[in-house]
PDB file of C-alpha atoms in Angstrom:
ATOM      1  CA  MET S 262      11.867  20.092   0.904  1.00 46.00           C
ATOM      2  CA  LYS S 263       9.224  17.477   0.161  1.00 52.00           C
ATOM      3  CA  LYS S 264       7.957  15.276   3.011  1.00 53.00           C
ATOM      4  CA  LEU S 265       6.156  12.045   2.144  1.00 52.00           C
ATOM      5  CA  LEU S 266       3.834  10.329   4.583  1.00 67.00           C
ATOM      6  CA  LEU S 267       3.804   7.064   2.631  1.00 73.00           C
ATOM      7  CA  PRO S 268       6.578   5.163   0.865  1.00 80.00           C
ATOM      8  CA  ASP S 269       7.172   6.372  -2.682  1.00 84.00           C
ATOM      9  CA  LYS S 270       7.475   2.816  -4.057  1.00 88.00           C
ATOM     10  CA  CYS S 271       5.559  -0.446  -3.901  1.00 91.00           C
ATOM     11  CA  SER S 272       6.414  -2.519  -0.783  1.00 88.00           C
ATOM     12  CA  ILE S 273       6.928  -5.766  -2.737  1.00 90.00           C
ATOM     13  CA  LYS S 274      10.263  -7.471  -3.340  1.00 88.00           C
ATOM     14  CA  GLU S 275      10.547 -10.215  -5.962  1.00 84.00           C
ATOM     15  CA  ASN S 276      13.698 -12.291  -6.346  1.00 88.00           C
ATOM     16  CA  GLY S 277      15.487  -9.934  -3.937  1.00 90.00           C
ATOM     17  CA  ARG S 278      14.674  -6.844  -6.010  1.00 92.00           C
ATOM     18  CA  SER S 279      12.376  -4.050  -4.847  1.00 91.00           C
ATOM     19  CA  CYS S 280       9.509  -3.025  -7.111  1.00 92.00           C
ATOM     20  CA  VAL S 281      10.121   0.443  -8.588  1.00 91.00           C
ATOM     21  CA  ASN S 282       6.453   1.206  -9.326  1.00 92.00           C
ATOM     22  CA  PRO S 283       4.712   3.952  -7.343  1.00 90.00           C
ATOM     23  CA  PRO S 284       2.145   2.802  -4.768  1.00 91.00           C
ATOM     24  CA  GLU S 285      -1.476   2.644  -5.909  1.00 92.00           C
ATOM     25  CA  HIS S 286      -3.105   0.938  -2.895  1.00 94.00           C
ATOM     26  CA  VAL S 287      -2.787   1.087   0.893  1.00 92.00           C
ATOM     27  CA  ILE S 288      -3.036  -2.447   2.273  1.00 94.00           C
ATOM     28  CA  SER S 289      -4.575  -3.131   5.671  1.00 93.00           C
ATOM     29  CA  VAL S 290      -6.163  -5.941   7.672  1.00 94.00           C
ATOM     30  CA  VAL S 291      -9.525  -5.115   9.254  1.00 94.00           C
ATOM     31  CA  THR S 292     -10.437  -7.082  12.394  1.00 92.00           C
ATOM     32  CA  HIS S 293     -13.507  -6.751  14.624  1.00 89.00           C
ATOM     33  CA  GLN S 294     -12.019  -3.908  16.678  1.00 87.00           C
ATOM     34  CA  ASP S 295      -9.048  -2.542  14.748  1.00 92.00           C
ATOM     35  CA  GLU S 296      -7.427  -1.959  11.380  1.00 92.00           C
ATOM     36  CA  TYR S 297      -3.725  -2.633  10.839  1.00 90.00           C
ATOM     37  CA  MET S 298      -1.823  -0.999   7.977  1.00 88.00           C
ATOM     38  CA  ILE S 299       0.447  -3.534   6.293  1.00 88.00           C
ATOM     39  CA  GLY S 300       2.033  -1.484   3.499  1.00 89.00           C
ATOM     40  CA  VAL S 301       1.467  -0.114   0.008  1.00 92.00           C
ATOM     41  CA  CYS S 302       1.515  -1.827  -3.373  1.00 93.00           C
ATOM     42  CA  CYS S 303       1.152  -1.152  -7.065  1.00 94.00           C
ATOM     43  CA  GLU S 304      -1.691  -2.574  -9.160  1.00 94.00           C
ATOM     44  CA  ASN S 305       0.650  -5.221 -10.638  1.00 93.00           C
ATOM     45  CA  HIS S 306       1.338  -6.752  -7.204  1.00 94.00           C
ATOM     46  CA  LYS S 307      -2.160  -6.538  -5.684  1.00 94.00           C
ATOM     47  CA  ASN S 308      -2.967 -10.237  -6.244  1.00 93.00           C
ATOM     48  CA  LEU S 309       0.513 -11.362  -5.161  1.00 92.00           C
ATOM     49  CA  ILE S 310       0.337  -9.511  -1.832  1.00 92.00           C
ATOM     50  CA  SER S 311      -3.226 -10.698  -1.220  1.00 93.00           C
ATOM     51  CA  GLY S 312      -2.131 -14.339  -1.520  1.00 93.00           C
ATOM     52  CA  LYS S 313       0.909 -13.764   0.696  1.00 92.00           C
ATOM     53  CA  LEU S 314      -1.192 -12.082   3.394  1.00 94.00           C
ATOM     54  CA  GLU S 315      -3.716 -14.950   3.368  1.00 95.00           C
ATOM     55  CA  SER S 316      -0.805 -17.353   3.864  1.00 95.00           C
ATOM     56  CA  LEU S 317       0.559 -15.264   6.758  1.00 94.00           C
ATOM     57  CA  GLN S 318      -2.909 -15.236   8.358  1.00 94.00           C
ATOM     58  CA  ARG S 319      -3.115 -19.040   8.171  1.00 96.00           C
ATOM     59  CA  GLU S 320       0.313 -19.235   9.868  1.00 96.00           C
ATOM     60  CA  GLY S 321      -0.840 -16.825  12.610  1.00 94.00           C
ATOM     61  CA  LYS S 322       1.837 -14.251  11.753  1.00 94.00           C
ATOM     62  CA  ILE S 323      -0.643 -11.424  11.105  1.00 91.00           C
ATOM     63  CA  PRO S 324      -4.147 -10.899  12.566  1.00 91.00           C
ATOM     64  CA  GLN S 325      -7.137 -12.690  11.086  1.00 93.00           C
ATOM     65  CA  GLY S 326      -9.478 -10.330   9.275  1.00 94.00           C
ATOM     66  CA  LYS S 327     -10.473  -8.871   5.951  1.00 95.00           C
ATOM     67  CA  ILE S 328      -7.574  -7.840   3.709  1.00 95.00           C
ATOM     68  CA  ASN S 329      -8.430  -4.344   2.527  1.00 94.00           C
ATOM     69  CA  PHE S 330      -7.027  -2.413  -0.445  1.00 95.00           C
ATOM     70  CA  VAL S 331      -7.737   1.327  -0.586  1.00 94.00           C
ATOM     71  CA  LYS S 332      -6.916   3.133  -3.835  1.00 93.00           C
ATOM     72  CA  LEU S 333      -4.621   6.120  -3.273  1.00 87.00           C
ATOM     73  CA  LYS S 334      -5.801   9.526  -4.456  1.00 78.00           C
ATOM     74  CA  ALA S 335      -3.813  12.706  -5.041  1.00 69.00           C
ATOM     75  CA  VAL S 336      -4.921  15.494  -2.683  1.00 65.00           C
ATOM     76  CA  GLY S 337      -4.186  19.211  -2.641  1.00 61.00           C
ATOM     77  CA  THR S 338      -5.277  21.618   0.129  1.00 64.00           C
ATOM     78  CA  ASP S 339      -4.342  25.095   1.340  1.00 62.00           C
ATOM     79  CA  CYS S 340      -1.604  23.469   3.437  1.00 64.00           C
ATOM     80  CA  ILE S 341      -0.559  20.822   0.922  1.00 59.00           C
ATOM     81  CA  ARG S 342       0.103  22.278  -2.494  1.00 61.00           C
ATOM     82  CA  SER S 343       0.053  20.011  -5.502  1.00 60.00           C
ATOM     83  CA  SER S 344       1.152  20.691  -9.033  1.00 63.00           C
ATOM     84  CA  PRO S 345       0.414  18.748 -12.234  1.00 59.00           C
ATOM     85  CA  ASP S 346       3.966  17.341 -12.015  1.00 61.00           C
ATOM     86  CA  ASP S 347       3.187  15.859  -8.582  1.00 59.00           C
ATOM     87  CA  LEU S 348       0.082  14.133  -9.949  1.00 53.00           C
ATOM     88  CA  ILE S 349       2.094  12.541 -12.756  1.00 51.00           C
ATOM     89  CA  HIS S 350       4.538  11.163 -10.164  1.00 48.00           C
ATOM     90  CA  LEU S 351       1.670   9.526  -8.246  1.00 48.00           C
TER      91      LEU S 351
END
């Protein structure tokens, strides 16, 4: 049984349809004291989500701060085994 800690697809919906691409970035907002995870997105939707988050900040719906994108990396440890097939999926 495989357990995922992050969604396996981009968080973006366009025209009512969910993006089927795998996530490539973790999106967060960094304030003076905290960092808030917003979601994950693919490279194709990075600019779209950035603009949407700036709009939501102006409306006061999410905290003011720096919008941060962190590139996801495949990791394998003694506890978390990875195979070449897993890396292709990412």
